[in-house]
mmCIF file with all atom_site columns, C-alpha atoms in Angstrom:
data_model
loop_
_atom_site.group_PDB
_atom_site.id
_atom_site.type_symbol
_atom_site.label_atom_id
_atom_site.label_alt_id
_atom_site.label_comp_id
_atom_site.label_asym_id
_atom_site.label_entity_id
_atom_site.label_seq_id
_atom_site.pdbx_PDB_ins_code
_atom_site.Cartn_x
_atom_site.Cartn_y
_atom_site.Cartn_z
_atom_site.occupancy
_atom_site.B_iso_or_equiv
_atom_site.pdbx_formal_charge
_atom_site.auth_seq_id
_atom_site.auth_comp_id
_atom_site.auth_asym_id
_atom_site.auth_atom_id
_atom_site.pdbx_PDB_model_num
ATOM 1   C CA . UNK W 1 1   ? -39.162 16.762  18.427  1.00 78.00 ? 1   UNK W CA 1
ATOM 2   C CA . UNK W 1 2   ? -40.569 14.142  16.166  1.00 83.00 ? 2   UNK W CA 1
ATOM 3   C CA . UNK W 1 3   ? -39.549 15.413  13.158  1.00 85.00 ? 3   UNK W CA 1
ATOM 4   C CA . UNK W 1 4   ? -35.942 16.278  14.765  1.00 86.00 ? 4   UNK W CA 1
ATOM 5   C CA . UNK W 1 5   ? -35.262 12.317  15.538  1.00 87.00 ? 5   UNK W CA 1
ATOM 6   C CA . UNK W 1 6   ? -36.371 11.622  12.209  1.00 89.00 ? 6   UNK W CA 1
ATOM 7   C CA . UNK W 1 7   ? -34.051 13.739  10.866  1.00 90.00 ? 7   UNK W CA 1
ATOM 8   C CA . UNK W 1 8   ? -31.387 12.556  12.972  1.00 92.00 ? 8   UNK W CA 1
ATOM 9   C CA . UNK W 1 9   ? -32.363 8.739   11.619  1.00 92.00 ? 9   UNK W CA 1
ATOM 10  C CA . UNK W 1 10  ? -32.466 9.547   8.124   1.00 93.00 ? 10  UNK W CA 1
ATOM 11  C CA . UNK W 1 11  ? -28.909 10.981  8.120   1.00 93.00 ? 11  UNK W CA 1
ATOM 12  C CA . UNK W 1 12  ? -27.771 8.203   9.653   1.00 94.00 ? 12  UNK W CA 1
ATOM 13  C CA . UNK W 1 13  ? -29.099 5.924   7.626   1.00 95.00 ? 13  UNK W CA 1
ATOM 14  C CA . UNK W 1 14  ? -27.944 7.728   4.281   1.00 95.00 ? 14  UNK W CA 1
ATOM 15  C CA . UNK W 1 15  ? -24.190 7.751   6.205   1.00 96.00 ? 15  UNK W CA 1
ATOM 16  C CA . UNK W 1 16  ? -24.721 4.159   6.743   1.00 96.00 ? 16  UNK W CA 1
ATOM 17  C CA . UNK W 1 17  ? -25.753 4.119   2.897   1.00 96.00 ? 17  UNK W CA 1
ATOM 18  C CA . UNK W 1 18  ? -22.745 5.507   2.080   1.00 96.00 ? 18  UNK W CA 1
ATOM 19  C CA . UNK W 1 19  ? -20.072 3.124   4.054   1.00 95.00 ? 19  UNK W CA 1
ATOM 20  C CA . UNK W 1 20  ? -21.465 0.310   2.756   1.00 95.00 ? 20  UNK W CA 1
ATOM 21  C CA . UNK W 1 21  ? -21.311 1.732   -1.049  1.00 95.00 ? 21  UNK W CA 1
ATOM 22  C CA . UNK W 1 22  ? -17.743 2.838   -0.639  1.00 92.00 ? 22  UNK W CA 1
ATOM 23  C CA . UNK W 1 23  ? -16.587 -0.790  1.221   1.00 89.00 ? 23  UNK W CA 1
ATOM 24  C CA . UNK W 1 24  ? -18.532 -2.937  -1.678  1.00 90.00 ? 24  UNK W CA 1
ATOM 25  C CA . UNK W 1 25  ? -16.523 -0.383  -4.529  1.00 90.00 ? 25  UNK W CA 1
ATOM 26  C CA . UNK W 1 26  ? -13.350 -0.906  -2.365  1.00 85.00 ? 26  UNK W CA 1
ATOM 27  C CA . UNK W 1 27  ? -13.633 -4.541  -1.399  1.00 83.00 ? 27  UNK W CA 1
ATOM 28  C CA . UNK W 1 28  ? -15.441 -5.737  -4.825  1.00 86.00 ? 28  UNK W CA 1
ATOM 29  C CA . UNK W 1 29  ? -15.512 -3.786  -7.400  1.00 89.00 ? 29  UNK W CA 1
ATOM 30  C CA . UNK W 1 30  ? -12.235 -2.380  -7.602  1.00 88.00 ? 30  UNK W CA 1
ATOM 31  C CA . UNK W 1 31  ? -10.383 -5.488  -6.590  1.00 86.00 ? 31  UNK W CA 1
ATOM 32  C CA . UNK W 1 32  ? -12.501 -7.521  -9.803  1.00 89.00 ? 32  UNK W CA 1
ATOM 33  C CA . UNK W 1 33  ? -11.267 -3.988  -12.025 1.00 90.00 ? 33  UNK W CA 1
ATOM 34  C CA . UNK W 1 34  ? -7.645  -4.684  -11.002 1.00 88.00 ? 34  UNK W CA 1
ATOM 35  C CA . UNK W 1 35  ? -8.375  -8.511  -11.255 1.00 88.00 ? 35  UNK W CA 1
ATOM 36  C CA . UNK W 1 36  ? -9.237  -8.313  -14.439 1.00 89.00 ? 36  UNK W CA 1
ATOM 37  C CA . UNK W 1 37  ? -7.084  -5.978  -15.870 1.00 90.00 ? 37  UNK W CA 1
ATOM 38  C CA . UNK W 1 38  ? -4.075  -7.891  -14.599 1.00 89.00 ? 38  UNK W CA 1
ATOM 39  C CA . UNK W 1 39  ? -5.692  -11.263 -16.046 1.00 89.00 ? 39  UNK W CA 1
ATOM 40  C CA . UNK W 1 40  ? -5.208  -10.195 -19.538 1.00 90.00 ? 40  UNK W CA 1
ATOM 41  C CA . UNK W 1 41  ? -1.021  -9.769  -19.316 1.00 88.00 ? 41  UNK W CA 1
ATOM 42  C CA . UNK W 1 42  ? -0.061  -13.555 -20.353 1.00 87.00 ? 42  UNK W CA 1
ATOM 43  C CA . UNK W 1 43  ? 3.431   -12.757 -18.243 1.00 86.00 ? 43  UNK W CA 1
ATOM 44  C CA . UNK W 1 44  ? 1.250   -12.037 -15.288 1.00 86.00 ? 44  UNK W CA 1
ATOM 45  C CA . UNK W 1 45  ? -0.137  -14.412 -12.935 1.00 82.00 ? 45  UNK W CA 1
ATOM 46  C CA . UNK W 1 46  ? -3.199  -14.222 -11.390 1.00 83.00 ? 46  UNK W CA 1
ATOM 47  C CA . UNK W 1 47  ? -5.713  -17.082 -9.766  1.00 79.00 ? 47  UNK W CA 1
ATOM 48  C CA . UNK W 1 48  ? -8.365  -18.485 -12.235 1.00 79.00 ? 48  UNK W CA 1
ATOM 49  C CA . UNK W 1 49  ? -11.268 -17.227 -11.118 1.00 80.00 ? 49  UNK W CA 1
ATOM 50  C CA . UNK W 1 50  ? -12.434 -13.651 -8.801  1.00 81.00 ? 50  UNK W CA 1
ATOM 51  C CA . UNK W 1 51  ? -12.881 -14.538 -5.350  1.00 78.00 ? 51  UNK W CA 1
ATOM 52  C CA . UNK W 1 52  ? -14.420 -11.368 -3.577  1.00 78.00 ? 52  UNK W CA 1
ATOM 53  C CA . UNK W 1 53  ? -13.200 -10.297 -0.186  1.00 75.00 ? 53  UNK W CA 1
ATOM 54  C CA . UNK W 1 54  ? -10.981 -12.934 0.047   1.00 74.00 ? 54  UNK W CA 1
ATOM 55  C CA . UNK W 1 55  ? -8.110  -13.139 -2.889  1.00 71.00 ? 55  UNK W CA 1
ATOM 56  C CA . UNK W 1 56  ? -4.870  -14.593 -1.896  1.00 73.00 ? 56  UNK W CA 1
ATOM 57  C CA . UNK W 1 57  ? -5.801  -15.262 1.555   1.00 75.00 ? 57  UNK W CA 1
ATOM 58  C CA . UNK W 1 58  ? -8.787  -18.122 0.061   1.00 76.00 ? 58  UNK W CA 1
ATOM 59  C CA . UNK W 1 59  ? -5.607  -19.690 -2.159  1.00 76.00 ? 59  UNK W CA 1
ATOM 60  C CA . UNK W 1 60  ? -3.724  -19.498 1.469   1.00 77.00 ? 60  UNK W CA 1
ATOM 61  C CA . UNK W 1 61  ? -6.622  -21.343 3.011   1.00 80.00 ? 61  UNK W CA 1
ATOM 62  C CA . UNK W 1 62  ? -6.616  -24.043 0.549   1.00 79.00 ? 62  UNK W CA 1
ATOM 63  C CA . UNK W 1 63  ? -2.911  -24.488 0.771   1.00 79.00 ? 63  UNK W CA 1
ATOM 64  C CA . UNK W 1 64  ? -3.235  -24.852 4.441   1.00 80.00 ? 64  UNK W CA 1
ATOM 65  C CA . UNK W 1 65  ? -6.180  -27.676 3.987   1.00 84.00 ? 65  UNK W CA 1
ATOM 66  C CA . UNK W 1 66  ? -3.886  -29.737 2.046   1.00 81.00 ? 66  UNK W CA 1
ATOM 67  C CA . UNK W 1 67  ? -1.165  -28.773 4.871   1.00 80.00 ? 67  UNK W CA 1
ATOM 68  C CA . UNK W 1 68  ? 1.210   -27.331 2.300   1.00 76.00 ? 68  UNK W CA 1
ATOM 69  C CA . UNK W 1 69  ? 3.383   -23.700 3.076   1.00 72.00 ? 69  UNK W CA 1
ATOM 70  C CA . UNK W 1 70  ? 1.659   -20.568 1.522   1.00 69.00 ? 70  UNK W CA 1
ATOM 71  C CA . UNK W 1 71  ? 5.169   -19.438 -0.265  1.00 71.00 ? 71  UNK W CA 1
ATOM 72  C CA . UNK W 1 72  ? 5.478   -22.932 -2.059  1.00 74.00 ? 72  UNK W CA 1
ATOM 73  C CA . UNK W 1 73  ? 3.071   -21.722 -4.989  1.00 70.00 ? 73  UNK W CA 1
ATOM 74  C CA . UNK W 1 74  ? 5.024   -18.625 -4.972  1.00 68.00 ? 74  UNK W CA 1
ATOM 75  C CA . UNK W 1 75  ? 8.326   -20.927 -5.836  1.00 75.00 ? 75  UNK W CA 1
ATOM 76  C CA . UNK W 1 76  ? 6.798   -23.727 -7.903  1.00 73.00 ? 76  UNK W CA 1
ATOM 77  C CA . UNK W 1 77  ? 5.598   -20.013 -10.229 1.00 69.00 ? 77  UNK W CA 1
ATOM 78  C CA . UNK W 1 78  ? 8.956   -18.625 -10.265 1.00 67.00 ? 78  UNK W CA 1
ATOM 79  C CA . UNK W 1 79  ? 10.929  -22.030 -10.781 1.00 72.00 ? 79  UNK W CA 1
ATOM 80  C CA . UNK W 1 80  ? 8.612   -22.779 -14.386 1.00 68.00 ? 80  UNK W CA 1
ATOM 81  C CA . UNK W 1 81  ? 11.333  -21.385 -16.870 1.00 65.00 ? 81  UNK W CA 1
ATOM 82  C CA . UNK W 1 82  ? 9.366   -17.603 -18.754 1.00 67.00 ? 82  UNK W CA 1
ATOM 83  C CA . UNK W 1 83  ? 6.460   -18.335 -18.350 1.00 77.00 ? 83  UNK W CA 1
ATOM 84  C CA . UNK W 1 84  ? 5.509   -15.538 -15.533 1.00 80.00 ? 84  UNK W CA 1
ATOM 85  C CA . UNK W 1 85  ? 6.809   -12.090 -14.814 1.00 84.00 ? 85  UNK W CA 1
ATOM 86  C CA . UNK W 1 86  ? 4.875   -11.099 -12.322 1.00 86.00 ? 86  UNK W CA 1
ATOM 87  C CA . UNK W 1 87  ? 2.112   -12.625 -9.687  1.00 83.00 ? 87  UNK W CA 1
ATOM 88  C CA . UNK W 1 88  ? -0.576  -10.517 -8.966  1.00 86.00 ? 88  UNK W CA 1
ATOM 89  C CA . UNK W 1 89  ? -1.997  -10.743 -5.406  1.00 83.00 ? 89  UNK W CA 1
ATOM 90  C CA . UNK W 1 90  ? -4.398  -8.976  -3.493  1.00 81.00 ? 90  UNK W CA 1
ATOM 91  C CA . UNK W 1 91  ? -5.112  -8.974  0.022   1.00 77.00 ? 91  UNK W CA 1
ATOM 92  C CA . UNK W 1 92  ? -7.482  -6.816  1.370   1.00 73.00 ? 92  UNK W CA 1
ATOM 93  C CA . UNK W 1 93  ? -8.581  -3.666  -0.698  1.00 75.00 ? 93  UNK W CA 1
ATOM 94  C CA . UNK W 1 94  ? -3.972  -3.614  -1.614  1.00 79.00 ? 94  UNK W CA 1
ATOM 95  C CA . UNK W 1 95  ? -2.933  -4.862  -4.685  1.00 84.00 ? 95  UNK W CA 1
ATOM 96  C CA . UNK W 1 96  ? 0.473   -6.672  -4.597  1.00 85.00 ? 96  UNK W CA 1
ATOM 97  C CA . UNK W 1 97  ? 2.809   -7.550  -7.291  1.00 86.00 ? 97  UNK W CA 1
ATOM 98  C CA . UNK W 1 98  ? 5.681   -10.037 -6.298  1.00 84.00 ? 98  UNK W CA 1
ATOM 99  C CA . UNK W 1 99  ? 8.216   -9.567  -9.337  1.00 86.00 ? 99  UNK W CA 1
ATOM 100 C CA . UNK W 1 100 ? 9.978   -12.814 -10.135 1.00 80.00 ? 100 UNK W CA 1
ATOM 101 C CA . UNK W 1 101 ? 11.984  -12.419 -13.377 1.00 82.00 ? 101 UNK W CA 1
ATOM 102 C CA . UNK W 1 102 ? 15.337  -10.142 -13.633 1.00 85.00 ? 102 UNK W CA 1
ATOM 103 C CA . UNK W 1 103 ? 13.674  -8.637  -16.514 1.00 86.00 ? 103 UNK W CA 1
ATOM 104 C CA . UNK W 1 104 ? 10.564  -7.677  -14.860 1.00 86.00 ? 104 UNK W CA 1
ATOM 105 C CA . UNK W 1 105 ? 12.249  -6.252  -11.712 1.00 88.00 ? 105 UNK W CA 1
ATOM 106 C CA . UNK W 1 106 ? 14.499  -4.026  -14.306 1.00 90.00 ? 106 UNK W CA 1
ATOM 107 C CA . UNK W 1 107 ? 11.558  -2.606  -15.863 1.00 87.00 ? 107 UNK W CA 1
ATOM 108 C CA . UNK W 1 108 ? 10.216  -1.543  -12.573 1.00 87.00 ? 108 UNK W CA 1
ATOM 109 C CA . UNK W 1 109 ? 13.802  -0.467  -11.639 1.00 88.00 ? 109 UNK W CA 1
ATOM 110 C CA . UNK W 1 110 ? 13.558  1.829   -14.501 1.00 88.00 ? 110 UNK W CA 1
ATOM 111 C CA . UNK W 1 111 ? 10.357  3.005   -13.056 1.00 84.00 ? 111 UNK W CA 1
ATOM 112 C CA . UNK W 1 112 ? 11.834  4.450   -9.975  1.00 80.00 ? 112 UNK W CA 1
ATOM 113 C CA . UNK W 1 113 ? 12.975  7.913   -10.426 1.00 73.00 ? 113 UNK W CA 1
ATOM 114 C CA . UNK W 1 114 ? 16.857  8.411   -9.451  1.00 70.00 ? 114 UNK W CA 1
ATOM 115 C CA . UNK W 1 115 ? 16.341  11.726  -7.811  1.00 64.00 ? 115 UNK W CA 1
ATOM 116 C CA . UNK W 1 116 ? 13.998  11.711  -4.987  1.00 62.00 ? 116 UNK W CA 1
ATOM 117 C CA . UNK W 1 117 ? 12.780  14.873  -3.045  1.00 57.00 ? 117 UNK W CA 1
ATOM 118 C CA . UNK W 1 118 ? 10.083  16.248  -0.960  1.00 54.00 ? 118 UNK W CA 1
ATOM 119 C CA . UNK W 1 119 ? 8.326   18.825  -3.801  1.00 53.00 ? 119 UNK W CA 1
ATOM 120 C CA . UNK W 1 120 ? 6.200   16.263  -4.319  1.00 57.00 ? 120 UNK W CA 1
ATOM 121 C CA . UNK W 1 121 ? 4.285   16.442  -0.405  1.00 56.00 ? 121 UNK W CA 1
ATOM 122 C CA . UNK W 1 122 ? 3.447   19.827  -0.978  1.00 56.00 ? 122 UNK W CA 1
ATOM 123 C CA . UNK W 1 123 ? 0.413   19.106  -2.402  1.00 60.00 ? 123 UNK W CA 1
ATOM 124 C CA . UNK W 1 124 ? -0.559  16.580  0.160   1.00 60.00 ? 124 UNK W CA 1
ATOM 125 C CA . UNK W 1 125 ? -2.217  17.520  3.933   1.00 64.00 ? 125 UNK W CA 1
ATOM 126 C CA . UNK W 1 126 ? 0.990   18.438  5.814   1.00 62.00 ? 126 UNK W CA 1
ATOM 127 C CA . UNK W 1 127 ? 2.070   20.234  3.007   1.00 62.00 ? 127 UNK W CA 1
ATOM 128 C CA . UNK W 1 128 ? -1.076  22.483  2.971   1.00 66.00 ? 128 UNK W CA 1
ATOM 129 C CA . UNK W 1 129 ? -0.366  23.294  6.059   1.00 70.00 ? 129 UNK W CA 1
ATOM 130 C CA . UNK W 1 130 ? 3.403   24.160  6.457   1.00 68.00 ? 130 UNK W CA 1
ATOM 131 C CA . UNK W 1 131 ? 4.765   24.114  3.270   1.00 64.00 ? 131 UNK W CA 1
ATOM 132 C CA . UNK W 1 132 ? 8.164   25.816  4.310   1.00 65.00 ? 132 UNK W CA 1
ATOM 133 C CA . UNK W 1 133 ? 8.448   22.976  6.892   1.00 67.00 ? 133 UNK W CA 1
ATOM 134 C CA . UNK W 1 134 ? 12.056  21.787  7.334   1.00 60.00 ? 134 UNK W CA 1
ATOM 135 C CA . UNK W 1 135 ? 10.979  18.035  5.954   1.00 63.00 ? 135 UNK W CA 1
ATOM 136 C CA . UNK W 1 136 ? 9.393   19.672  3.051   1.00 65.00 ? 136 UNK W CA 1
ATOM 137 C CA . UNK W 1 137 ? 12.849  21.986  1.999   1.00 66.00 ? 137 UNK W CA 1
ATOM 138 C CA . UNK W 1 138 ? 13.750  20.811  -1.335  1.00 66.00 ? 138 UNK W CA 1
ATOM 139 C CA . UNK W 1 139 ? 17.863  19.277  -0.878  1.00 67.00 ? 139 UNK W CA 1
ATOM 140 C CA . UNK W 1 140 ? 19.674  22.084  -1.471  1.00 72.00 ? 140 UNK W CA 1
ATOM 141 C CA . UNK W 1 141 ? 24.046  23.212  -0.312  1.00 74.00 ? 141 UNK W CA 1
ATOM 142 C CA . UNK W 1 142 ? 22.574  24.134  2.896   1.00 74.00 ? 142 UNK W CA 1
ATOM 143 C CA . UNK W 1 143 ? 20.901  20.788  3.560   1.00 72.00 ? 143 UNK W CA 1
ATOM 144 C CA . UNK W 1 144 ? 23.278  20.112  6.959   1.00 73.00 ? 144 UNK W CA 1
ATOM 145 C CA . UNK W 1 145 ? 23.201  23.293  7.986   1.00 76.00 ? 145 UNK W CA 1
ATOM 146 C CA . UNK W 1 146 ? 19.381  22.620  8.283   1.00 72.00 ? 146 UNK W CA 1
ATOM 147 C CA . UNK W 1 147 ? 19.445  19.508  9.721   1.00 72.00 ? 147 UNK W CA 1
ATOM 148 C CA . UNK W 1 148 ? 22.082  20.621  12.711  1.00 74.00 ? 148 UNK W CA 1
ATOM 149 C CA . UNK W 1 149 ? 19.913  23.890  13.488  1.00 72.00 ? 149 UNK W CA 1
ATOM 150 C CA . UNK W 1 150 ? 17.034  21.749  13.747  1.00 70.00 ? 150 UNK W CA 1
ATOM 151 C CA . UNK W 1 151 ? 19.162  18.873  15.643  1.00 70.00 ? 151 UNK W CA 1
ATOM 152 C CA . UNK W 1 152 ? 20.333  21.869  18.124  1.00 70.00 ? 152 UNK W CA 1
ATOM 153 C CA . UNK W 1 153 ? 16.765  23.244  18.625  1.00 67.00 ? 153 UNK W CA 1
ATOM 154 C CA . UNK W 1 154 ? 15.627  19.772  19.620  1.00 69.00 ? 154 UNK W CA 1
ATOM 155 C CA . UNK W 1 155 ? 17.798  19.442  22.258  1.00 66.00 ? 155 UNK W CA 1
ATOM 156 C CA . UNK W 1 156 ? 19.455  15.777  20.699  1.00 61.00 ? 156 UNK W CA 1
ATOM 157 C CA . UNK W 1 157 ? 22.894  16.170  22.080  1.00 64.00 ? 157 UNK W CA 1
ATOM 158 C CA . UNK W 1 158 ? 21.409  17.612  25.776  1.00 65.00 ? 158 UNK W CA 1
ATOM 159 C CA . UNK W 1 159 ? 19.329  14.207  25.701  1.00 65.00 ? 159 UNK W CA 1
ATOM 160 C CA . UNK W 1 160 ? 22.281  12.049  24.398  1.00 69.00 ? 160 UNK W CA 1
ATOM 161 C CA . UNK W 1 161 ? 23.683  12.145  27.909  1.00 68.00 ? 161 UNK W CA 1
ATOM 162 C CA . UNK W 1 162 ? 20.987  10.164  29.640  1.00 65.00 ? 162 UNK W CA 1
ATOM 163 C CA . UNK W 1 163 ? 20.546  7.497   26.925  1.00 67.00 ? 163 UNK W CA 1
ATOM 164 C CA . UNK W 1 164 ? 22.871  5.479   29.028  1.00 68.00 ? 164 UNK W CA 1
ATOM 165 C CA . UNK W 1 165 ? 21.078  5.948   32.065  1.00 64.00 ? 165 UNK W CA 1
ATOM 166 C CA . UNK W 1 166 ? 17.385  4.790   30.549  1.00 63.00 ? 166 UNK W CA 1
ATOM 167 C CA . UNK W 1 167 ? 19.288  1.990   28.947  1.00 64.00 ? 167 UNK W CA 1
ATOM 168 C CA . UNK W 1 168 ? 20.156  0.522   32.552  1.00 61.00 ? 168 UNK W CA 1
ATOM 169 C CA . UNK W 1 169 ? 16.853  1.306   33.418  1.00 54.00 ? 169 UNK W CA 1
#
């Protein structure tokens, strides 16, 4: 019984182990790897110095101390004539870029693929598991064909008569 609690404890605190690896390489380490890679751009703004856990949200802090609105570094950045593309934020484990040059947001326009379909979310979970599934269909002639047959097995236009009636409600 002993050894069975033990073994129950040790798992536990190997899992616990675990978490707290995965939040200090989520929270830490890869925010200072994206921190630091985005530092180096000289059309790229980020703050002076790594500030763990925190990022934007300590600059936000700061503004509020000196009772100043959060956005007004974003505008006094974008008003200085070339001298940044980009501001690199991060909040939480997300990194954000807020584009403020026409030339920057074209090169991410370019970015963007023209044509997009669902191929791509095969590969993910619901894919795996029904990968013929009507959301999945690549956009083909027979695209609102689909979409009525599916509208019709739903049961939309039976529902659409009591809209009005829940509205009132």
């Amino acid at each position: 019984m002993i050894d069975l609690l033990w073994s129950i404890v040790k798992y536990f605190l190997w899992f616990i182990l675990v978490a707290i690896i995965y939040l200090l390489w989520s929270l830490v380490v890869k925010q200072y790897l994206e921190w630091r890679r985005n530092k180096k751009y000289p059309n790229v703004y980020t703050w002076e110095m790594f500030i763990p856990l925190m990022g934007d949200t300590a600059k936000a802090l700061d503004l509020a101390k000196d009772n100043t609105y959060y956005f007004y570094d974003h505008i006094q950045l974008a008003m200085e004539p070339r001298k940044f593309d980009i501001k690199f934020n991060l909040i939480g484990p997300t990194p954000i870029y807020v584009i403020f040059s026409i030339k920057a947001f074209k090169e991410f326009q370019a970015l963007v693929p023209r044509n997009i379909d669902r191929s791509d979310l095969t590969v993910r979970t619901f894919g795996k598991i029904a990968p013929e599934a009507l959301g999945l269909r690549l956009s083909t002639n027979n695209w609102k064909q689909r979409r009525e047959a599916a509208n019709k097995t739903i049961g939309f236009n039976f529902a659409s008569k009591y809209i009005g009636m829940m509205a009132e409600k």
